[in-house]
Short mmCIF file of C-alpha atoms in Angstrom, two decimals:
data_model
loop_
_atom_site.label_atom_id
_atom_site.label_comp_id
_atom_site.label_asym_id
_atom_site.label_seq_id
_atom_site.Cartn_x
_atom_site.Cartn_y
_atom_site.Cartn_z
CA MET C 1 30.04 95.75 -131.87
CA ARG C 2 27.60 98.62 -131.56
CA ALA C 3 24.77 96.14 -131.82
CA GLU C 4 26.17 94.07 -129.04
CA LEU C 5 26.65 97.12 -126.81
CA SER C 6 23.07 98.26 -127.49
CA LYS C 7 21.91 94.67 -126.79
CA LEU C 8 23.72 94.40 -123.47
CA LEU C 9 22.80 97.83 -122.22
CA GLY C 10 19.17 97.22 -123.27
CA LEU C 11 18.71 94.57 -120.59
CA PRO C 12 17.35 95.36 -117.14
CA THR C 13 19.44 92.51 -115.66
CA ALA C 14 22.59 94.04 -117.11
CA TRP C 15 21.77 97.36 -115.36
CA ALA C 16 21.28 95.41 -112.12
CA GLY C 17 24.80 94.18 -112.53
CA LEU C 18 26.08 97.61 -113.45
CA VAL C 19 24.47 99.33 -110.47
CA LEU C 20 25.49 96.56 -108.04
CA GLY C 21 29.07 96.59 -109.29
CA LEU C 22 29.04 100.36 -109.18
CA ILE C 23 27.81 100.93 -105.66
CA ALA C 24 28.74 97.78 -103.77
CA ALA C 25 32.41 98.58 -103.22
CA PRO C 26 32.00 102.29 -102.24
CA ALA C 27 29.08 101.30 -99.96
CA LEU C 28 31.23 98.78 -98.31
CA VAL C 29 33.72 101.44 -97.48
CA PHE C 30 31.04 103.21 -95.48
CA VAL C 31 29.81 100.05 -93.71
CA ASN C 32 33.26 98.80 -93.06
CA THR C 33 34.94 101.92 -91.76
CA PRO C 34 34.68 101.03 -88.07
CA GLY C 35 36.08 97.55 -88.60
CA LEU C 36 38.84 98.95 -90.80
CA ARG C 37 39.82 101.47 -88.15
CA ARG C 38 40.29 98.60 -85.73
CA ALA C 39 42.34 96.63 -88.23
CA LEU C 40 44.41 99.70 -88.94
CA GLU C 41 45.23 100.26 -85.36
CA SER C 42 46.62 96.74 -85.28
CA GLY C 43 48.83 97.70 -88.17
CA ARG C 44 47.35 95.91 -91.24
CA ILE C 45 47.23 98.74 -93.85
CA ALA C 46 48.73 97.56 -97.13
CA ASP C 47 45.36 96.86 -98.86
CA LEU C 48 43.20 99.51 -97.25
CA GLY C 49 40.40 100.33 -99.71
CA TYR C 50 41.54 97.76 -102.25
CA GLU C 51 40.12 94.92 -100.10
CA ASN C 52 36.68 96.45 -100.60
CA LEU C 53 37.05 96.26 -104.38
CA GLY C 54 36.59 92.47 -104.27
CA ILE C 55 32.87 92.75 -103.87
CA GLY C 56 32.53 94.86 -106.97
CA LEU C 57 33.44 91.91 -109.10
CA LEU C 58 29.87 90.67 -108.61
CA GLY C 59 28.82 93.30 -111.14
CA ALA C 60 31.33 92.08 -113.64
CA LEU C 61 30.23 88.43 -113.11
CA ILE C 62 26.57 89.34 -113.65
CA LEU C 63 27.37 91.25 -116.78
CA GLY C 64 29.48 88.44 -118.20
CA VAL C 65 26.77 85.92 -117.46
CA VAL C 66 23.89 88.03 -118.75
CA ALA C 67 25.72 88.89 -122.06
CA VAL C 68 25.28 85.13 -122.90
CA SER C 69 22.41 83.85 -120.88
CA SER C 70 20.07 86.43 -122.30
CA GLU C 71 20.67 84.94 -125.68
CA TYR C 72 19.39 81.52 -124.49
CA THR C 73 16.41 82.67 -122.44
CA SER C 74 13.17 81.46 -123.92
CA THR C 75 11.42 84.30 -125.72
CA GLY C 76 7.92 83.39 -124.63
CA ASP C 77 5.53 80.75 -123.42
CA ASP C 78 4.04 80.36 -126.93
CA SER C 79 7.38 79.15 -128.27
CA PRO C 80 9.42 77.61 -125.45
CA GLY C 81 12.21 76.48 -127.71
CA ALA C 82 12.79 79.87 -129.23
CA HIS C 83 15.44 82.25 -128.04
CA GLN C 84 17.18 85.42 -129.06
CA MET C 85 20.32 83.56 -130.23
CA THR C 86 18.40 82.70 -133.39
CA ALA C 87 17.80 86.39 -134.20
CA THR C 88 21.46 87.14 -133.27
CA LEU C 89 22.86 84.45 -135.56
CA LEU C 90 20.53 85.51 -138.42
CA ALA C 91 21.92 89.05 -138.10
CA MET C 92 25.54 87.95 -137.50
CA PRO C 93 26.05 84.50 -138.96
CA ARG C 94 29.83 84.53 -138.63
CA ARG C 95 30.12 83.10 -135.16
CA SER C 96 33.71 83.89 -134.48
CA HIS C 97 33.03 87.57 -135.41
CA LEU C 98 29.98 87.51 -133.19
CA LEU C 99 32.04 86.21 -130.22
CA VAL C 100 34.67 88.86 -130.62
CA ALA C 101 32.04 91.58 -130.79
CA LYS C 102 30.31 90.30 -127.68
CA GLY C 103 33.58 90.02 -125.81
CA VAL C 104 34.73 93.45 -126.73
CA ALA C 105 31.35 95.05 -125.83
CA LEU C 106 31.42 93.32 -122.48
CA SER C 107 35.00 94.28 -121.71
CA LEU C 108 34.30 97.83 -122.46
CA VAL C 109 31.25 98.04 -120.26
CA VAL C 110 33.00 96.26 -117.35
CA ALA C 111 36.11 98.35 -117.77
CA VAL C 112 34.27 101.62 -117.62
CA GLN C 113 32.24 100.49 -114.69
CA GLY C 114 35.38 99.20 -112.94
CA THR C 115 37.34 102.39 -113.50
CA LEU C 116 34.48 104.46 -112.03
CA THR C 117 33.90 102.20 -109.09
CA ALA C 118 37.54 101.62 -108.24
CA SER C 119 38.36 105.27 -108.37
CA ALA C 120 35.33 106.18 -106.35
CA THR C 121 36.14 103.63 -103.72
CA MET C 122 39.66 104.73 -103.31
CA LEU C 123 38.77 108.36 -103.12
CA LEU C 124 36.06 107.58 -100.67
CA THR C 125 38.59 105.60 -98.52
CA GLN C 126 40.73 108.69 -98.47
CA VAL C 127 37.86 110.78 -97.28
CA MET C 128 36.75 108.36 -94.59
CA LEU C 129 40.18 107.35 -93.36
CA PRO C 130 42.48 110.16 -94.30
CA ASP C 131 45.21 109.19 -91.90
CA TYR C 132 45.66 105.69 -93.13
CA ALA C 133 44.62 105.60 -96.85
CA PRO C 134 47.34 104.67 -99.25
CA PRO C 135 48.23 107.26 -101.91
CA PHE C 136 46.01 107.16 -104.99
CA ALA C 137 47.74 104.55 -107.19
CA PRO C 138 46.47 104.47 -110.77
CA ALA C 139 48.45 101.38 -111.54
CA ARG C 140 46.79 99.33 -108.80
CA ILE C 141 43.40 100.59 -109.86
CA ALA C 142 44.12 99.61 -113.40
CA ALA C 143 45.06 96.16 -112.16
CA ALA C 144 41.84 95.88 -110.29
CA VAL C 145 39.91 96.98 -113.37
CA LEU C 146 41.83 94.33 -115.45
CA TYR C 147 40.92 91.71 -112.81
CA TRP C 148 37.21 92.58 -113.15
CA THR C 149 37.27 92.62 -116.96
CA LEU C 150 39.04 89.20 -117.06
CA LEU C 151 36.57 87.88 -114.47
CA GLY C 152 33.64 89.13 -116.61
CA LEU C 153 35.16 87.37 -119.67
CA LEU C 154 35.65 84.22 -117.62
CA ALA C 155 31.95 84.23 -116.59
CA PHE C 156 31.06 84.96 -120.25
CA ALA C 157 33.10 81.98 -121.49
CA THR C 158 31.78 79.66 -118.85
CA THR C 159 28.16 80.58 -119.56
CA LEU C 160 28.74 80.07 -123.24
CA ILE C 161 30.05 76.55 -122.53
CA PHE C 162 27.11 75.61 -120.35
CA ARG C 163 24.54 77.77 -122.29
CA ASN C 164 23.05 78.45 -118.88
CA GLY C 165 23.62 81.42 -116.60
CA ILE C 166 22.36 79.84 -113.44
CA ILE C 167 25.24 77.36 -113.16
CA THR C 168 27.89 79.96 -113.80
CA LEU C 169 26.36 82.51 -111.48
CA THR C 170 25.93 80.03 -108.68
CA VAL C 171 29.48 78.72 -108.89
CA PHE C 172 31.11 82.05 -109.13
CA ILE C 173 28.98 83.79 -106.47
CA VAL C 174 29.28 80.98 -103.97
CA ASN C 175 32.97 80.68 -104.64
CA SER C 176 33.57 84.39 -104.38
CA SER C 177 31.41 85.29 -101.43
CA VAL C 178 30.16 82.37 -99.31
CA VAL C 179 32.78 79.61 -99.31
CA SER C 180 35.75 79.93 -101.60
CA VAL C 181 36.48 76.46 -102.80
CA SER C 182 39.57 77.83 -104.54
CA TYR C 183 40.78 79.33 -101.32
CA LEU C 184 40.21 76.10 -99.39
CA LEU C 185 42.18 74.28 -102.05
CA THR C 186 45.15 76.57 -101.33
CA LYS C 187 45.25 74.88 -97.92
CA LEU C 188 45.90 71.56 -99.64
CA THR C 189 48.28 72.72 -102.33
CA PRO C 190 49.95 76.09 -102.89
CA TRP C 191 49.27 75.58 -106.67
CA ALA C 192 45.58 76.31 -106.03
CA ALA C 193 46.54 79.94 -105.64
CA TYR C 194 46.97 79.89 -109.44
CA LEU C 195 43.27 79.01 -110.00
CA PRO C 196 41.62 81.42 -112.39
CA ASP C 197 39.32 83.13 -109.95
CA ILE C 198 41.80 83.94 -107.18
CA VAL C 199 45.11 84.41 -108.98
CA GLY C 200 43.97 87.70 -110.50
CA ALA C 201 43.44 89.25 -107.08
CA HIS C 202 47.21 89.19 -106.62
CA MET C 203 47.36 91.92 -109.32
CA PHE C 204 46.11 94.52 -106.91
CA LEU C 205 46.12 93.04 -103.43
CA ARG C 206 49.43 92.84 -101.60
CA SER C 207 48.40 90.83 -98.57
CA MET C 208 46.35 87.92 -99.95
CA PRO C 209 45.41 85.21 -97.46
CA GLY C 210 47.46 82.03 -97.94
CA GLU C 211 51.09 81.22 -98.11
CA THR C 212 51.73 81.91 -101.84
CA HIS C 213 52.95 85.24 -102.87
CA ILE C 214 52.44 85.87 -106.57
CA PRO C 215 53.92 89.04 -108.13
CA PRO C 216 51.23 91.23 -109.84
CA LEU C 217 52.56 90.74 -113.35
CA THR C 218 52.78 86.98 -113.05
CA ALA C 219 49.23 86.93 -111.63
CA GLY C 220 47.95 89.03 -114.51
CA LEU C 221 49.61 86.76 -117.03
CA VAL C 222 48.36 83.60 -115.40
CA MET C 223 44.80 84.88 -115.26
CA THR C 224 44.91 86.09 -118.82
CA THR C 225 46.04 82.62 -119.83
CA TRP C 226 43.18 81.02 -117.98
CA VAL C 227 40.65 83.34 -119.52
CA ALA C 228 42.11 82.82 -123.06
CA ALA C 229 41.86 79.08 -122.60
CA PHE C 230 38.20 79.28 -121.46
CA LEU C 231 37.35 81.58 -124.30
CA ALA C 232 38.99 79.31 -126.79
CA ALA C 233 37.03 76.32 -125.45
CA ALA C 234 33.79 78.37 -125.54
CA GLY C 235 34.53 79.47 -129.04
CA PHE C 236 35.29 75.86 -130.10
CA PHE C 237 31.92 74.69 -128.85
CA PHE C 238 30.06 77.72 -130.03
CA THR C 239 31.28 77.59 -133.66
CA ARG C 240 30.56 73.84 -133.92
CA ARG C 241 27.31 73.42 -132.17
CA SER C 242 23.88 73.85 -133.73
CA ALA C 243 22.22 77.01 -132.49
CA MET P 1 17.43 82.33 -155.75
CA ILE P 2 17.51 79.78 -153.00
CA SER P 3 19.20 76.51 -153.78
CA ILE P 4 19.19 73.41 -151.56
CA ASP P 5 21.46 70.72 -153.03
CA ARG P 6 21.41 67.11 -151.61
CA VAL P 7 21.18 68.25 -148.03
CA SER P 8 21.23 65.38 -145.52
CA ARG P 9 21.18 65.02 -141.76
CA PRO P 10 21.21 61.61 -140.20
CA GLY P 11 17.67 60.48 -139.35
CA ILE P 12 16.15 63.82 -140.35
CA LEU P 13 16.87 64.73 -143.96
CA HIS P 14 17.82 62.56 -146.87
CA GLU P 15 19.31 64.24 -149.94
CA VAL P 16 16.89 67.08 -150.01
CA SER P 17 17.16 69.21 -153.17
CA PHE P 18 15.02 71.98 -154.53
CA GLU P 19 15.16 75.62 -155.64
CA ALA P 20 13.04 78.66 -154.90
CA ARG P 21 13.16 80.88 -157.90
CA PRO P 22 13.39 84.64 -157.92
CA GLY P 23 10.15 86.67 -157.75
CA ARG P 24 8.03 83.58 -157.05
CA VAL P 25 6.27 82.18 -153.89
CA THR P 26 7.44 78.62 -153.28
CA GLY P 27 5.34 76.58 -150.92
CA PHE P 28 7.45 74.16 -148.87
CA LEU P 29 4.80 71.69 -147.73
CA GLY P 30 4.84 68.68 -145.52
CA PRO P 31 3.23 67.21 -142.42
CA ASN P 32 4.62 68.08 -138.99
CA GLY P 33 8.03 66.55 -138.41
CA ALA P 34 8.70 66.03 -142.09
CA GLY P 35 11.90 68.10 -141.96
CA LYS P 36 10.76 71.57 -143.06
CA THR P 37 12.16 73.43 -140.15
CA SER P 38 15.42 71.46 -140.18
CA THR P 39 15.84 72.39 -143.88
CA VAL P 40 15.05 76.02 -143.17
CA ARG P 41 17.56 76.09 -140.25
CA ILE P 42 20.28 74.64 -142.43
CA LEU P 43 19.53 77.17 -145.18
CA LEU P 44 19.93 79.94 -142.62
CA GLY P 45 23.20 78.59 -141.26
CA LEU P 46 21.71 77.88 -137.84
CA ASP P 47 22.32 74.14 -138.12
CA ARG P 48 24.88 72.22 -140.12
CA PRO P 49 24.10 69.57 -142.72
CA ALA P 50 26.00 66.36 -142.64
CA THR P 51 26.37 66.62 -146.40
CA GLY P 52 25.14 68.84 -149.11
CA THR P 53 24.88 72.63 -149.53
CA ALA P 54 22.36 75.26 -149.09
CA THR P 55 22.92 78.67 -150.76
CA ILE P 56 21.22 81.98 -151.36
CA ASN P 57 22.26 83.67 -154.55
CA SER P 58 25.03 81.08 -154.75
CA GLN P 59 26.41 81.98 -151.32
CA PRO P 60 26.08 80.13 -148.02
CA TYR P 61 24.06 82.29 -145.59
CA ALA P 62 26.98 82.56 -143.15
CA SER P 63 29.16 84.27 -145.80
CA LEU P 64 26.65 87.02 -146.57
CA PRO P 65 28.32 90.27 -145.22
CA ARG P 66 24.99 91.95 -144.26
CA PRO P 67 22.51 89.05 -144.33
CA LEU P 68 19.48 91.09 -143.29
CA THR P 69 19.70 93.00 -146.54
CA VAL P 70 19.55 89.80 -148.53
CA VAL P 71 17.26 87.41 -146.59
CA GLY P 72 14.52 88.09 -144.16
CA ALA P 73 13.63 85.04 -142.02
CA LEU P 74 10.73 84.31 -139.69
CA LEU P 75 11.16 81.36 -137.34
CA ASP P 76 9.41 80.26 -134.23
CA GLY P 77 8.95 83.06 -131.70
CA SER P 78 9.79 86.81 -132.18
CA GLY P 79 13.54 86.38 -131.44
CA ALA P 80 13.30 89.24 -128.97
CA HIS P 81 14.42 88.92 -125.31
CA ARG P 82 11.31 89.11 -123.14
CA ALA P 83 12.62 92.20 -121.24
CA ARG P 84 13.38 94.18 -124.39
CA THR P 85 10.92 96.50 -126.06
CA ALA P 86 10.02 95.87 -129.65
CA ARG P 87 11.81 99.06 -130.67
CA ALA P 88 14.98 98.21 -128.69
CA HIS P 89 15.06 94.74 -130.30
CA LEU P 90 14.84 96.18 -133.83
CA ARG P 91 17.41 98.86 -132.98
CA TRP P 92 20.17 96.36 -132.15
CA LEU P 93 19.25 94.29 -135.20
CA ALA P 94 19.52 97.45 -137.39
CA ALA P 95 22.89 98.31 -135.76
CA SER P 96 24.24 94.83 -136.40
CA ASN P 97 23.71 95.15 -140.18
CA ALA P 98 24.53 98.89 -140.47
CA LEU P 99 20.93 99.77 -141.34
CA PRO P 100 19.59 103.30 -140.75
CA ARG P 101 17.70 103.73 -137.53
CA ALA P 102 14.75 105.16 -139.42
CA ARG P 103 14.03 101.66 -140.76
CA VAL P 104 12.94 100.56 -137.26
CA ASP P 105 9.91 102.83 -137.33
CA GLU P 106 9.17 102.04 -140.94
CA VAL P 107 8.98 98.29 -140.35
CA LEU P 108 7.05 98.77 -137.14
CA GLU P 109 4.48 100.61 -139.07
CA ALA P 110 4.51 98.03 -141.94
CA VAL P 111 3.46 95.35 -139.50
CA GLY P 112 1.12 97.50 -137.53
CA LEU P 113 3.13 97.61 -134.31
CA THR P 114 3.80 101.37 -134.04
CA ALA P 115 1.53 101.70 -131.04
CA SER P 116 3.15 98.85 -129.15
CA ALA P 117 6.73 99.72 -130.05
CA GLY P 118 7.59 100.56 -126.40
CA LYS P 119 6.04 97.45 -125.00
CA ARG P 120 8.25 94.65 -123.74
CA ALA P 121 8.30 91.59 -126.06
CA GLY P 122 7.48 89.25 -123.20
CA ARG P 123 4.05 90.91 -122.89
CA PHE P 124 3.16 90.41 -126.57
CA SER P 125 0.48 88.02 -127.80
CA LEU P 126 1.44 85.28 -130.22
CA GLY P 127 0.08 87.31 -133.10
CA MET P 128 2.11 90.33 -132.05
CA SER P 129 5.25 88.30 -131.59
CA ARG P 130 4.89 86.96 -135.04
CA ARG P 131 4.53 90.44 -136.38
CA LEU P 132 7.56 91.58 -134.54
CA GLY P 133 9.48 88.70 -136.09
CA LEU P 134 8.24 89.86 -139.48
CA ALA P 135 9.36 93.40 -138.76
CA ALA P 136 12.75 92.05 -138.04
CA ALA P 137 12.68 90.07 -141.34
CA LEU P 138 11.78 93.21 -143.31
CA LEU P 139 14.33 95.45 -141.64
CA GLY P 140 16.96 95.21 -144.39
CA ASP P 141 14.24 95.31 -147.15
CA PRO P 142 15.54 91.96 -148.38
CA PRO P 143 14.58 90.53 -151.79
CA VAL P 144 14.29 87.06 -150.32
CA LEU P 145 11.93 85.99 -147.51
CA VAL P 146 12.10 82.65 -145.67
CA LEU P 147 9.07 82.11 -143.53
CA ASP P 148 8.72 78.95 -141.36
CA GLU P 149 5.07 78.12 -140.53
CA PRO P 150 3.99 81.72 -140.45
CA PHE P 151 0.37 80.76 -139.82
CA ASN P 152 0.99 78.53 -136.82
CA GLY P 153 -1.12 79.30 -133.77
CA LEU P 154 -2.62 82.49 -135.25
CA ASP P 155 -6.29 83.31 -134.65
CA PRO P 156 -8.53 83.96 -137.74
CA ALA P 157 -7.77 87.70 -137.71
CA GLY P 158 -4.09 86.91 -137.50
CA ILE P 159 -4.31 84.51 -140.45
CA GLN P 160 -6.16 87.06 -142.46
CA TRP P 161 -3.53 89.62 -141.73
CA MET P 162 -0.71 87.22 -142.59
CA ARG P 163 -2.34 86.31 -145.92
CA ALA P 164 -2.66 89.98 -146.87
CA PHE P 165 0.91 90.59 -145.81
CA LEU P 166 2.17 87.65 -147.95
CA SER P 167 0.15 88.82 -150.95
CA ARG P 168 1.90 92.22 -150.59
CA CYS P 169 5.34 90.60 -150.46
CA ALA P 170 4.46 88.54 -153.54
CA THR P 171 3.28 91.59 -155.58
CA GLU P 172 6.42 93.44 -154.50
CA GLY P 173 8.24 90.75 -156.41
CA ARG P 174 10.11 89.24 -153.46
CA THR P 175 11.30 85.59 -153.61
CA VAL P 176 9.31 83.84 -150.84
CA LEU P 177 9.95 80.39 -149.44
CA LEU P 178 6.98 79.55 -147.26
CA SER P 179 7.07 76.42 -145.26
CA SER P 180 3.76 75.15 -143.96
CA HIS P 181 1.77 72.03 -143.10
CA LEU P 182 -1.31 73.70 -144.48
CA LEU P 183 -2.15 74.64 -147.99
CA ASP P 184 -3.48 78.05 -147.01
CA PHE P 185 -1.90 80.41 -149.42
CA PRO P 186 -1.69 80.61 -153.19
CA VAL P 187 1.85 79.70 -154.39
CA ASP P 188 3.70 79.65 -157.71
CA ASP P 189 5.70 76.53 -157.01
CA VAL P 190 5.31 73.62 -154.62
CA VAL P 191 7.84 71.36 -152.90
CA VAL P 192 6.36 68.48 -150.88
CA ILE P 193 8.54 66.85 -148.22
CA ASP P 194 7.75 63.80 -146.20
CA HIS P 195 9.92 61.83 -143.77
CA GLY P 196 12.88 63.93 -144.73
CA ARG P 197 12.63 63.26 -148.54
CA VAL P 198 11.26 65.53 -151.25
CA VAL P 199 8.36 63.55 -152.68
CA ALA P 200 7.10 66.06 -155.24
CA ARG P 201 8.01 69.38 -156.80
CA GLY P 202 6.71 71.58 -159.58
CA THR P 203 3.86 74.05 -160.19
CA PRO P 204 0.67 73.38 -158.28
CA ALA P 205 -0.91 72.00 -161.42
CA GLU P 206 2.04 69.62 -162.02
CA VAL P 207 1.97 68.37 -158.43
CA GLN P 208 -1.80 68.02 -158.42
CA GLY P 209 -1.62 65.81 -161.60
CA ASP P 210 -4.68 63.55 -161.79
CA HIS P 211 -5.93 64.24 -158.31
CA ASP P 212 -9.04 66.29 -157.67
CA SER P 213 -7.22 69.01 -155.78
CA LEU P 214 -3.76 69.88 -154.67
CA GLU P 215 -4.85 68.96 -151.19
CA ASP P 216 -5.76 65.47 -152.35
CA ALA P 217 -2.39 65.16 -154.03
CA PHE P 218 -0.60 66.37 -150.86
CA LEU P 219 -2.46 63.87 -148.72
CA SER P 220 -1.74 60.92 -150.94
CA LEU P 221 1.84 61.93 -151.48
CA THR P 222 2.54 62.19 -147.77
CA GLY P 223 0.58 59.16 -146.71
CA ALA P 224 -1.53 61.41 -144.44
CA ALA P 225 -4.67 60.16 -146.36
CA THR P 226 -4.86 57.11 -144.17
CA TRP P 227 -6.10 59.39 -141.38
#
């Protein structure tokens, strides 16, 4: 576990994810304040501040991807087939133990980052828009942090299945920021609201776009189930494949 | 003691069996593509055999609780992520096997990398990468070393350094399994593999038999003499 933490935090790309995740949401509060003010005057206030938290999940995604993709990056031009996973498996040959250690290390890092960011974002919202900001709600912040952590684990599992970070990163970033395929699907069927990447947001957002309203607890359970299924699949492949 | 018992992988290895005895250097020789690396990877639990078993001190590698204290392995590449410094790489390895941090500086010194400890692994030359790999192998001060083609790609100075290093390991009484396609180091025992089958094993004198040299024997055993 300690080894996995040290490994993850020893990577420059992991720090990029950390910094991005840490500052993106609070920064958005600053940038977005004028727009928010207008929205507020028209009466939409339920998710003030929390809406900005969505962007911070990029950090969790990057961390989840990097925790695995760094293992499969070629170590040098002299030996293109060689990667760090060999050293990792030589040090920790029990693959199931290794996966648990990695998952726990990742969850810890994302959770600490998420707590800091979410708290900072909400406090900042209160400073910038004191008249409108909702009261500081630890439970909703915890839900947002849980959402990030689960998303980090989802990225982790997906990358492990594909053994390639580019695919995961592209799919998740495009889906979460440019065009949300999952969101478009909700136009076709309300069941799409239960897709892994968007269901979790119901845990802390009260006015999600779309018709379906999912209670926070249900959303959390559904997303946890998705993540557990992805992790199980990743574990299945990982313990059976040659390194 | 390393024991490979009737290990097979379709199309690659056919019932490969041999032992590497304690305190001896065993040369695992064969032409490129003969199955040396596959055998070593199975021994280290990286790949699975279709049938057969590979054990170290009667245990499969994957069930060793702190493997780095039992076996040190050198495979292709340093094993370090390019962006990581040599020291950071060795530190997480040490942490993974509950080894004291002080070992990191000791092994860096043992392979002559102290001055480059803060350099990122991606900027290392091939010789330095190989040394970093060796530093990782020595981290747990293991009694057994498994080295896959340690001389590959090294320049003459690197080869000289590697020879001296191996001699030191042998005099320290470590069990060494040395896979190579060249006969460039004195060994106590020889196992010759070709096309996934063990074609000879024994002391160098036994394997040499009536041939003029061990090299001649190797060439005729592996059919490489037709070159």
